[in-house]
């Protein structure tokens, strides 16, 4: 009806014009709207190519994927051979995404295969003019920030609330392992750190790449830590604000995660022998198979089995200190072997006189067994005086950053 009215109005207007002039109106055909394909993906112009994205499934391999796209087994073999130095087809894993690049004008023909081994980039097998393979790595941006906060529940949870990768908790615990018992953190404890974080294309978070400075207030004591490489040293170490090594000669315990079930005692009721006797070690309970670490560097002095100790290892650290680890399910070192602090030397078990899986940790000083928890143990090699001026100059702005963040967060408390 609207079209009829519109036609009548046009005809009336034309009649009202010069009646002696004949006018002819020709209908104009409507032009079909075609959306232009623009842009590119993975370096392929979408005007010329179609991309089909999928995920590697169980049973998938290059032969199957290419075969499903009209590439014969002989040609697949030639392709794999030509790209073997830059693309190992055996590294394709279930669950990883991939894309097939096909010609827009002939979608039965494969132009390229694109595989994502991880979020950092992708690999391409280009099947066009000449077969080639290459890897594209996304640009990585480093962002630096300083955070100050307090303990709420656990260190991991506290970091999560600040939007920080929880893996930083492990790194922090390693830095302060000789000063802080992370199983006994309290709500009033606080921390701060300056970190560098990695991002892909400024958006995809890859985690913490570096710790520039760290701080903890633990049981009312302020602890600063800074990574620094001394003159003539190959390794970066952590030092406090006075240049003292954070790393003690001994770890606090031979296990990363544990529960103390029995301490050093001159008179303890033995659960197996059912009598009162001295207990010259500290028992750390943990599941069977838990790695046991040597608490300090040294040389394996003894390793073997006795009825009481079960499988055990004894390490001599120097002329003053030795340690022993009992009831192992498995010994992983040999007599005379050099071991480094934190190295796994055996696995938790319940061999010998033991009621359950644990490690009995024994500690000798000048040939006498003592309680390691009551000892004032030595630090690592101290920083030489010649290194102190440069160290102090280096940490001054880093400490200022931490202090500023703490003051802003806690209003100078």
Tab-separated table of C-alpha atoms in Angstrom:
chain	number	residue	atom	x	y	z
A	1	UNK	CA	0.000	0.000	0.000
A	2	UNK	CA	2.858	2.364	0.928
A	3	UNK	CA	4.526	1.620	-2.383
A	4	UNK	CA	1.258	2.447	-4.244
A	5	UNK	CA	0.861	5.765	-2.428
A	6	UNK	CA	4.509	6.604	-3.101
A	7	UNK	CA	3.978	5.899	-6.858
A	8	UNK	CA	0.843	8.024	-7.015
A	9	UNK	CA	2.644	10.956	-5.397
A	10	UNK	CA	5.442	10.754	-7.934
A	11	UNK	CA	2.982	10.533	-10.858
A	12	UNK	CA	0.976	13.523	-9.568
A	13	UNK	CA	4.135	15.590	-9.240
A	14	UNK	CA	5.169	14.768	-12.756
A	15	UNK	CA	1.727	15.610	-14.245
A	16	UNK	CA	1.809	18.969	-12.472
A	17	UNK	CA	4.992	19.788	-14.371
A	18	UNK	CA	5.103	20.616	-18.062
A	19	UNK	CA	2.300	18.536	-19.521
A	20	UNK	CA	3.789	18.798	-23.045
A	21	UNK	CA	7.015	17.076	-21.915
A	22	UNK	CA	6.955	13.318	-21.727
A	23	UNK	CA	8.940	11.912	-18.901
A	24	UNK	CA	9.944	8.277	-18.494
A	25	UNK	CA	11.017	6.850	-15.119
A	26	UNK	CA	13.094	3.682	-15.159
A	27	UNK	CA	13.330	1.550	-12.056
A	28	UNK	CA	16.926	1.234	-10.778
A	29	UNK	CA	17.926	-2.313	-9.735
A	30	UNK	CA	19.072	-2.626	-6.109
A	31	UNK	CA	22.765	-3.351	-5.683
A	32	UNK	CA	23.552	-6.423	-3.591
A	33	UNK	CA	25.580	-5.456	-0.491
A	34	UNK	CA	28.724	-7.546	-0.183
A	35	UNK	CA	30.804	-7.190	2.990
A	36	UNK	CA	34.455	-6.818	2.131
A	37	UNK	CA	36.803	-9.189	3.929
A	38	UNK	CA	39.687	-7.254	5.368
A	39	UNK	CA	42.610	-7.887	7.686
A	40	UNK	CA	45.003	-10.748	8.219
A	41	UNK	CA	45.657	-13.472	10.757
A	42	UNK	CA	48.929	-15.285	11.367
A	43	UNK	CA	50.297	-13.253	8.439
A	44	UNK	CA	47.720	-14.577	5.938
A	45	UNK	CA	45.493	-12.086	4.070
A	46	UNK	CA	41.874	-13.048	4.776
A	47	UNK	CA	40.835	-11.850	1.316
A	48	UNK	CA	42.641	-14.849	-0.099
A	49	UNK	CA	42.510	-17.426	2.705
A	50	UNK	CA	40.079	-19.129	5.066
A	51	UNK	CA	41.169	-20.236	8.542
A	52	UNK	CA	39.704	-23.286	10.280
A	53	UNK	CA	40.683	-23.498	13.970
A	54	UNK	CA	40.609	-26.704	16.007
A	55	UNK	CA	42.301	-28.548	18.892
A	56	UNK	CA	44.630	-31.552	18.839
A	57	UNK	CA	42.677	-34.602	19.982
A	58	UNK	CA	43.772	-38.032	21.143
A	59	UNK	CA	45.044	-39.965	18.131
A	60	UNK	CA	45.750	-36.867	16.049
A	61	UNK	CA	49.085	-36.419	14.290
A	62	UNK	CA	50.379	-34.572	11.254
A	63	UNK	CA	49.714	-37.519	8.974
A	64	UNK	CA	46.072	-37.780	10.040
A	65	UNK	CA	45.413	-34.012	9.926
A	66	UNK	CA	47.061	-33.584	6.527
A	67	UNK	CA	45.422	-36.762	5.216
A	68	UNK	CA	42.010	-35.386	6.140
A	69	UNK	CA	42.875	-32.371	3.993
A	70	UNK	CA	43.735	-34.161	0.761
A	71	UNK	CA	47.473	-34.613	1.291
A	72	UNK	CA	48.731	-38.117	0.563
A	73	UNK	CA	51.079	-40.123	2.787
A	74	UNK	CA	54.040	-39.751	0.401
A	75	UNK	CA	53.625	-35.974	0.329
A	76	UNK	CA	53.243	-35.899	4.134
A	77	UNK	CA	56.548	-37.758	4.468
A	78	UNK	CA	58.258	-35.245	2.163
A	79	UNK	CA	56.838	-32.304	4.135
A	80	UNK	CA	57.934	-33.740	7.498
A	81	UNK	CA	61.423	-34.423	6.131
A	82	UNK	CA	61.820	-30.899	4.761
A	83	UNK	CA	60.782	-29.126	7.994
A	84	UNK	CA	62.340	-31.501	10.555
A	85	UNK	CA	65.092	-29.027	11.522
A	86	UNK	CA	62.605	-26.287	12.440
A	87	UNK	CA	59.373	-28.151	13.290
A	88	UNK	CA	59.414	-31.450	15.190
A	89	UNK	CA	56.033	-32.991	14.418
A	90	UNK	CA	56.442	-35.398	17.346
A	91	UNK	CA	56.111	-32.495	19.781
A	92	UNK	CA	52.432	-31.988	18.952
A	93	UNK	CA	50.409	-32.479	22.147
A	94	UNK	CA	46.771	-33.282	22.874
A	95	UNK	CA	44.756	-30.233	23.934
A	96	UNK	CA	46.859	-27.672	22.064
A	97	UNK	CA	45.124	-25.451	19.465
A	98	UNK	CA	45.938	-25.409	15.781
A	99	UNK	CA	44.612	-23.789	12.595
A	100	UNK	CA	44.332	-24.884	8.982
A	101	UNK	CA	44.862	-22.178	6.358
A	102	UNK	CA	42.930	-22.908	3.138
A	103	UNK	CA	42.654	-21.057	-0.148
A	104	UNK	CA	39.426	-19.059	-0.328
A	105	UNK	CA	38.906	-19.979	-3.990
A	106	UNK	CA	39.779	-23.648	-3.448
A	107	UNK	CA	38.998	-24.702	0.098
A	108	UNK	CA	39.915	-28.314	-0.613
A	109	UNK	CA	43.555	-27.223	-0.784
A	110	UNK	CA	45.697	-26.600	2.320
A	111	UNK	CA	47.986	-23.569	2.254
A	112	UNK	CA	49.495	-23.832	5.761
A	113	UNK	CA	49.310	-25.559	9.143
A	114	UNK	CA	49.612	-23.438	12.310
A	115	UNK	CA	50.306	-24.990	15.730
A	116	UNK	CA	50.296	-23.344	19.178
A	117	UNK	CA	52.751	-25.197	21.475
A	118	UNK	CA	52.117	-22.587	24.212
A	119	UNK	CA	50.765	-19.093	24.731
A	120	UNK	CA	54.105	-17.485	23.843
A	121	UNK	CA	53.716	-17.914	20.097
A	122	UNK	CA	52.996	-20.332	17.273
A	123	UNK	CA	54.681	-22.484	14.633
A	124	UNK	CA	53.861	-22.522	10.927
A	125	UNK	CA	54.329	-25.129	8.207
A	126	UNK	CA	53.886	-23.118	5.022
A	127	UNK	CA	52.814	-25.328	2.084
A	128	UNK	CA	52.632	-22.632	-0.578
A	129	UNK	CA	55.260	-22.075	-3.293
A	130	UNK	CA	58.042	-23.901	-1.434
A	131	UNK	CA	57.601	-25.850	1.794
A	132	UNK	CA	59.062	-24.124	4.869
A	133	UNK	CA	58.553	-23.903	8.608
A	134	UNK	CA	59.125	-21.100	11.076
A	135	UNK	CA	58.239	-19.948	14.595
A	136	UNK	CA	56.624	-16.665	15.586
A	137	UNK	CA	57.135	-15.496	19.174
A	138	UNK	CA	54.793	-12.847	20.529
A	139	UNK	CA	56.449	-9.673	21.875
A	140	UNK	CA	56.907	-9.756	25.643
A	141	UNK	CA	56.587	-6.613	27.755
A	142	UNK	CA	58.170	-6.223	31.185
A	143	UNK	CA	56.242	-4.178	33.744
A	144	UNK	CA	57.669	-3.198	37.101
A	145	UNK	CA	55.682	-2.489	40.275
A	146	UNK	CA	56.012	-2.332	44.049
A	147	UNK	CA	53.350	-3.852	46.294
A	148	UNK	CA	52.873	-3.636	50.066
A	149	UNK	CA	50.319	-5.684	51.974
A	150	UNK	CA	49.723	-7.794	55.074
A	151	UNK	CA	49.094	-11.446	55.733
A	152	UNK	CA	45.486	-12.550	55.337
A	153	UNK	CA	45.237	-16.299	55.811
A	154	UNK	CA	48.407	-17.360	54.003
A	155	UNK	CA	51.084	-15.728	51.895
A	156	UNK	CA	49.646	-17.280	48.697
A	157	UNK	CA	46.161	-15.993	49.461
A	158	UNK	CA	47.514	-12.560	50.369
A	159	UNK	CA	49.404	-12.350	47.067
A	160	UNK	CA	46.313	-13.434	45.148
A	161	UNK	CA	44.310	-10.580	46.680
A	162	UNK	CA	46.945	-8.170	45.365
A	163	UNK	CA	46.657	-9.630	41.862
A	164	UNK	CA	50.096	-11.213	41.978
A	165	UNK	CA	51.005	-14.662	40.669
A	166	UNK	CA	50.860	-17.029	43.656
A	167	UNK	CA	54.118	-18.668	42.536
A	168	UNK	CA	55.798	-15.628	44.089
A	169	UNK	CA	54.991	-17.179	47.482
A	170	UNK	CA	57.462	-19.981	46.761
A	171	UNK	CA	60.147	-17.532	45.690
A	172	UNK	CA	59.602	-15.373	48.777
A	173	UNK	CA	59.754	-18.421	51.057
A	174	UNK	CA	63.051	-19.428	49.455
A	175	UNK	CA	64.544	-15.957	49.980
A	176	UNK	CA	63.522	-15.775	53.652
A	177	UNK	CA	63.783	-19.508	54.392
A	178	UNK	CA	66.542	-18.942	56.955
A	179	UNK	CA	64.720	-16.141	58.795
A	180	UNK	CA	60.984	-16.920	58.686
A	181	UNK	CA	58.865	-19.949	59.522
A	182	UNK	CA	56.185	-19.593	56.839
A	183	UNK	CA	53.947	-22.078	58.644
A	184	UNK	CA	53.656	-19.634	61.536
A	185	UNK	CA	52.834	-16.344	59.827
A	186	UNK	CA	50.450	-14.112	61.787
A	187	UNK	CA	47.821	-11.564	60.602
A	188	UNK	CA	49.953	-8.680	61.884
A	189	UNK	CA	52.890	-9.749	59.687
A	190	UNK	CA	53.317	-7.646	56.559
A	191	UNK	CA	55.367	-7.727	53.397
A	192	UNK	CA	56.439	-5.689	50.381
A	193	UNK	CA	58.309	-6.361	47.200
A	194	UNK	CA	59.376	-4.798	43.920
A	195	UNK	CA	58.937	-7.180	41.013
A	196	UNK	CA	59.117	-7.346	37.251
A	197	UNK	CA	56.237	-9.145	35.516
A	198	UNK	CA	55.990	-10.441	31.957
A	199	UNK	CA	53.071	-9.803	29.606
A	200	UNK	CA	52.414	-10.908	26.029
A	201	UNK	CA	51.299	-7.965	23.906
A	202	UNK	CA	50.777	-5.980	27.131
A	203	UNK	CA	47.702	-8.059	27.997
A	204	UNK	CA	48.386	-11.776	28.643
A	205	UNK	CA	50.011	-12.254	32.058
A	206	UNK	CA	52.987	-14.636	32.124
A	207	UNK	CA	53.984	-14.202	35.769
A	208	UNK	CA	56.878	-12.810	37.790
A	209	UNK	CA	60.212	-12.731	35.991
A	210	UNK	CA	62.381	-11.044	38.634
A	211	UNK	CA	62.362	-9.850	42.245
A	212	UNK	CA	64.291	-6.577	42.635
A	213	UNK	CA	63.742	-6.183	46.381
A	214	UNK	CA	61.727	-7.808	49.174
A	215	UNK	CA	60.647	-7.015	52.725
A	216	UNK	CA	58.938	-8.842	55.584
A	217	UNK	CA	57.910	-7.737	59.046
A	218	UNK	CA	57.935	-11.003	60.948
A	219	UNK	CA	57.164	-11.107	64.647
A	220	UNK	CA	57.838	-7.366	64.860
A	221	UNK	CA	61.230	-7.563	63.134
A	222	UNK	CA	61.911	-5.762	59.823
A	223	UNK	CA	63.676	-7.965	57.278
A	224	UNK	CA	64.935	-6.570	53.967
A	225	UNK	CA	66.418	-8.651	51.153
A	226	UNK	CA	68.131	-7.592	47.911
A	227	UNK	CA	69.562	-9.745	45.101
A	228	UNK	CA	73.167	-8.826	44.357
A	229	UNK	CA	76.162	-10.293	42.551
A	230	UNK	CA	79.433	-9.803	44.374
A	231	UNK	CA	82.743	-9.126	42.653
A	232	UNK	CA	84.328	-12.302	41.277
A	233	UNK	CA	81.064	-14.202	41.898
A	234	UNK	CA	79.136	-16.046	39.210
A	235	UNK	CA	75.877	-16.329	41.147
A	236	UNK	CA	73.394	-13.738	42.391
A	237	UNK	CA	72.776	-14.004	46.135
A	238	UNK	CA	70.345	-12.321	48.543
A	239	UNK	CA	71.629	-9.971	51.248
A	240	UNK	CA	69.984	-7.942	53.988
A	241	UNK	CA	70.297	-4.134	54.085
A	242	UNK	CA	73.615	-4.400	55.948
A	243	UNK	CA	75.143	-6.709	53.354
A	244	UNK	CA	74.778	-9.876	55.415
A	245	UNK	CA	73.821	-13.047	53.496
A	246	UNK	CA	70.181	-14.073	53.885
A	247	UNK	CA	71.224	-17.650	53.387
A	248	UNK	CA	72.270	-19.494	56.515
A	249	UNK	CA	74.706	-22.357	56.409
A	250	UNK	CA	71.820	-24.668	57.374
A	251	UNK	CA	68.198	-24.948	56.304
A	252	UNK	CA	65.672	-24.918	59.130
A	253	UNK	CA	64.392	-28.390	58.231
A	254	UNK	CA	65.203	-31.277	55.850
A	255	UNK	CA	61.677	-31.158	54.320
A	256	UNK	CA	59.817	-28.381	52.507
A	257	UNK	CA	56.459	-29.278	54.062
A	258	UNK	CA	56.293	-31.112	57.346
A	259	UNK	CA	54.898	-31.507	60.826
A	260	UNK	CA	57.184	-31.919	63.849
A	261	UNK	CA	55.966	-34.953	65.801
A	262	UNK	CA	58.819	-35.326	68.269
A	263	UNK	CA	61.567	-32.952	69.342
A	264	UNK	CA	65.056	-33.507	70.703
A	265	UNK	CA	64.702	-34.801	74.280
A	266	UNK	CA	66.830	-36.342	76.999
A	267	UNK	CA	63.884	-38.439	78.153
A	268	UNK	CA	61.153	-39.540	75.754
A	269	UNK	CA	58.904	-42.611	75.727
A	270	UNK	CA	59.878	-44.614	72.622
A	271	UNK	CA	56.700	-45.612	70.711
A	272	UNK	CA	58.216	-48.874	69.402
A	273	UNK	CA	60.524	-50.000	72.220
A	274	UNK	CA	57.951	-48.936	74.841
A	275	UNK	CA	60.475	-47.459	77.256
A	276	UNK	CA	61.810	-44.101	78.327
A	277	UNK	CA	65.078	-43.072	76.691
A	278	UNK	CA	66.783	-40.038	75.152
A	279	UNK	CA	65.721	-38.933	71.684
A	280	UNK	CA	68.710	-37.263	70.052
A	281	UNK	CA	66.882	-36.043	66.964
A	282	UNK	CA	63.851	-34.185	65.678
A	283	UNK	CA	61.080	-36.128	63.904
A	284	UNK	CA	59.423	-34.526	60.866
A	285	UNK	CA	56.305	-36.372	59.673
A	286	UNK	CA	55.513	-36.410	55.952
A	287	UNK	CA	54.002	-38.832	53.412
A	288	UNK	CA	56.121	-41.718	52.177
A	289	UNK	CA	58.165	-40.654	49.173
A	290	UNK	CA	58.500	-37.004	50.209
A	291	UNK	CA	61.974	-35.711	49.155
A	292	UNK	CA	64.483	-35.328	52.007
A	293	UNK	CA	67.013	-32.498	51.566
A	294	UNK	CA	70.436	-32.135	53.062
A	295	UNK	CA	70.277	-29.018	55.223
A	296	UNK	CA	73.803	-27.904	54.279
A	297	UNK	CA	76.443	-28.660	51.679
A	298	UNK	CA	78.962	-31.352	52.436
A	299	UNK	CA	80.147	-34.897	51.706
A	300	UNK	CA	78.187	-38.095	52.322
A	301	UNK	CA	80.057	-39.784	55.166
A	302	UNK	CA	77.816	-42.832	55.603
A	303	UNK	CA	74.828	-44.328	53.806
A	304	UNK	CA	73.214	-47.672	54.514
A	305	UNK	CA	70.847	-49.612	56.757
A	306	UNK	CA	70.705	-50.554	60.442
A	307	UNK	CA	67.899	-52.198	62.412
A	308	UNK	CA	67.182	-49.044	64.398
A	309	UNK	CA	67.881	-46.320	61.853
A	310	UNK	CA	66.497	-48.092	58.813
A	311	UNK	CA	67.838	-46.562	55.601
A	312	UNK	CA	69.924	-43.535	56.578
A	313	UNK	CA	72.417	-40.978	55.281
A	314	UNK	CA	75.012	-39.038	57.282
A	315	UNK	CA	76.597	-35.900	55.799
A	316	UNK	CA	79.773	-34.197	57.055
A	317	UNK	CA	79.626	-30.439	56.421
A	318	UNK	CA	82.959	-29.312	57.874
A	319	UNK	CA	85.194	-29.979	60.878
A	320	UNK	CA	82.431	-28.827	63.239
A	321	UNK	CA	79.057	-29.953	61.887
A	322	UNK	CA	77.485	-33.192	60.646
A	323	UNK	CA	73.831	-34.201	60.077
A	324	UNK	CA	72.022	-37.524	59.766
A	325	UNK	CA	68.687	-38.502	58.181
A	326	UNK	CA	66.925	-41.727	59.269
A	327	UNK	CA	64.082	-44.077	58.241
A	328	UNK	CA	64.273	-43.372	54.499
A	329	UNK	CA	62.239	-45.416	52.054
A	330	UNK	CA	65.025	-44.907	49.514
A	331	UNK	CA	68.610	-43.608	49.565
A	332	UNK	CA	69.555	-41.458	46.549
A	333	UNK	CA	73.248	-40.735	47.248
A	334	UNK	CA	76.482	-42.683	47.762
A	335	UNK	CA	79.306	-42.517	50.295
A	336	UNK	CA	81.907	-39.946	49.244
A	337	UNK	CA	79.456	-37.994	47.090
A	338	UNK	CA	79.474	-34.186	47.308
A	339	UNK	CA	76.000	-32.762	48.003
A	340	UNK	CA	74.702	-29.194	47.892
A	341	UNK	CA	72.374	-27.526	50.358
A	342	UNK	CA	68.767	-28.375	49.468
A	343	UNK	CA	69.736	-31.377	47.317
A	344	UNK	CA	67.455	-34.416	47.618
A	345	UNK	CA	69.400	-37.235	49.237
A	346	UNK	CA	66.565	-39.690	49.942
A	347	UNK	CA	62.823	-40.177	50.333
A	348	UNK	CA	60.689	-40.274	53.483
A	349	UNK	CA	59.818	-43.757	54.709
A	350	UNK	CA	59.276	-45.817	57.851
A	351	UNK	CA	62.197	-48.243	57.753
A	352	UNK	CA	63.871	-49.328	60.994
A	353	UNK	CA	62.216	-48.534	64.349
A	354	UNK	CA	59.437	-46.263	63.092
A	355	UNK	CA	55.667	-46.313	63.620
A	356	UNK	CA	54.912	-44.230	60.518
A	357	UNK	CA	56.519	-42.303	57.647
A	358	UNK	CA	58.864	-39.569	58.881
A	359	UNK	CA	62.492	-38.504	58.891
A	360	UNK	CA	64.455	-38.350	62.129
A	361	UNK	CA	66.909	-35.486	61.722
A	362	UNK	CA	70.066	-35.641	63.877
A	363	UNK	CA	72.656	-32.923	64.313
A	364	UNK	CA	76.283	-33.115	65.496
A	365	UNK	CA	78.455	-30.255	66.694
A	366	UNK	CA	82.076	-31.087	67.502
A	367	UNK	CA	81.161	-34.778	67.622
A	368	UNK	CA	78.286	-34.356	70.112
A	369	UNK	CA	74.597	-34.677	69.184
A	370	UNK	CA	72.724	-31.451	69.939
A	371	UNK	CA	69.280	-29.962	69.340
A	372	UNK	CA	69.471	-28.094	65.987
A	373	UNK	CA	66.450	-25.947	66.890
A	374	UNK	CA	68.308	-24.460	69.848
A	375	UNK	CA	71.560	-23.704	67.988
A	376	UNK	CA	72.738	-20.314	66.820
A	377	UNK	CA	73.928	-21.464	63.430
A	378	UNK	CA	76.443	-19.630	61.215
A	379	UNK	CA	75.508	-17.698	58.085
A	380	UNK	CA	77.071	-18.234	54.679
A	381	UNK	CA	80.264	-16.446	53.644
A	382	UNK	CA	79.802	-12.733	54.509
A	383	UNK	CA	80.191	-9.936	51.980
A	384	UNK	CA	83.700	-8.509	51.827
A	385	UNK	CA	84.213	-4.892	52.921
A	386	UNK	CA	85.320	-3.922	49.412
A	387	UNK	CA	81.845	-4.854	48.106
A	388	UNK	CA	79.847	-2.902	50.697
A	389	UNK	CA	80.031	0.656	49.217
A	390	UNK	CA	78.763	-0.463	45.798
A	391	UNK	CA	76.108	-2.650	47.439
A	392	UNK	CA	74.830	0.193	49.628
A	393	UNK	CA	74.636	2.526	46.643
A	394	UNK	CA	72.748	-0.115	44.657
A	395	UNK	CA	70.089	-0.877	47.289
A	396	UNK	CA	69.378	2.723	48.407
A	397	UNK	CA	66.738	3.500	45.743
A	398	UNK	CA	65.315	-0.029	46.014
A	399	UNK	CA	64.827	0.272	49.770
A	400	UNK	CA	63.277	3.717	49.276
A	401	UNK	CA	60.688	2.192	46.929
A	402	UNK	CA	59.751	-0.457	49.479
A	403	UNK	CA	59.545	2.069	52.326
A	404	UNK	CA	57.371	4.417	50.268
A	405	UNK	CA	54.920	1.633	49.432
A	406	UNK	CA	54.802	0.528	53.088
A	407	UNK	CA	54.213	4.089	54.323
A	408	UNK	CA	51.417	4.644	51.806
A	409	UNK	CA	49.765	1.334	52.671
A	410	UNK	CA	50.065	1.510	56.437
A	411	UNK	CA	50.195	5.308	56.917
A	412	UNK	CA	53.552	5.183	58.655
A	413	UNK	CA	52.454	2.634	61.273
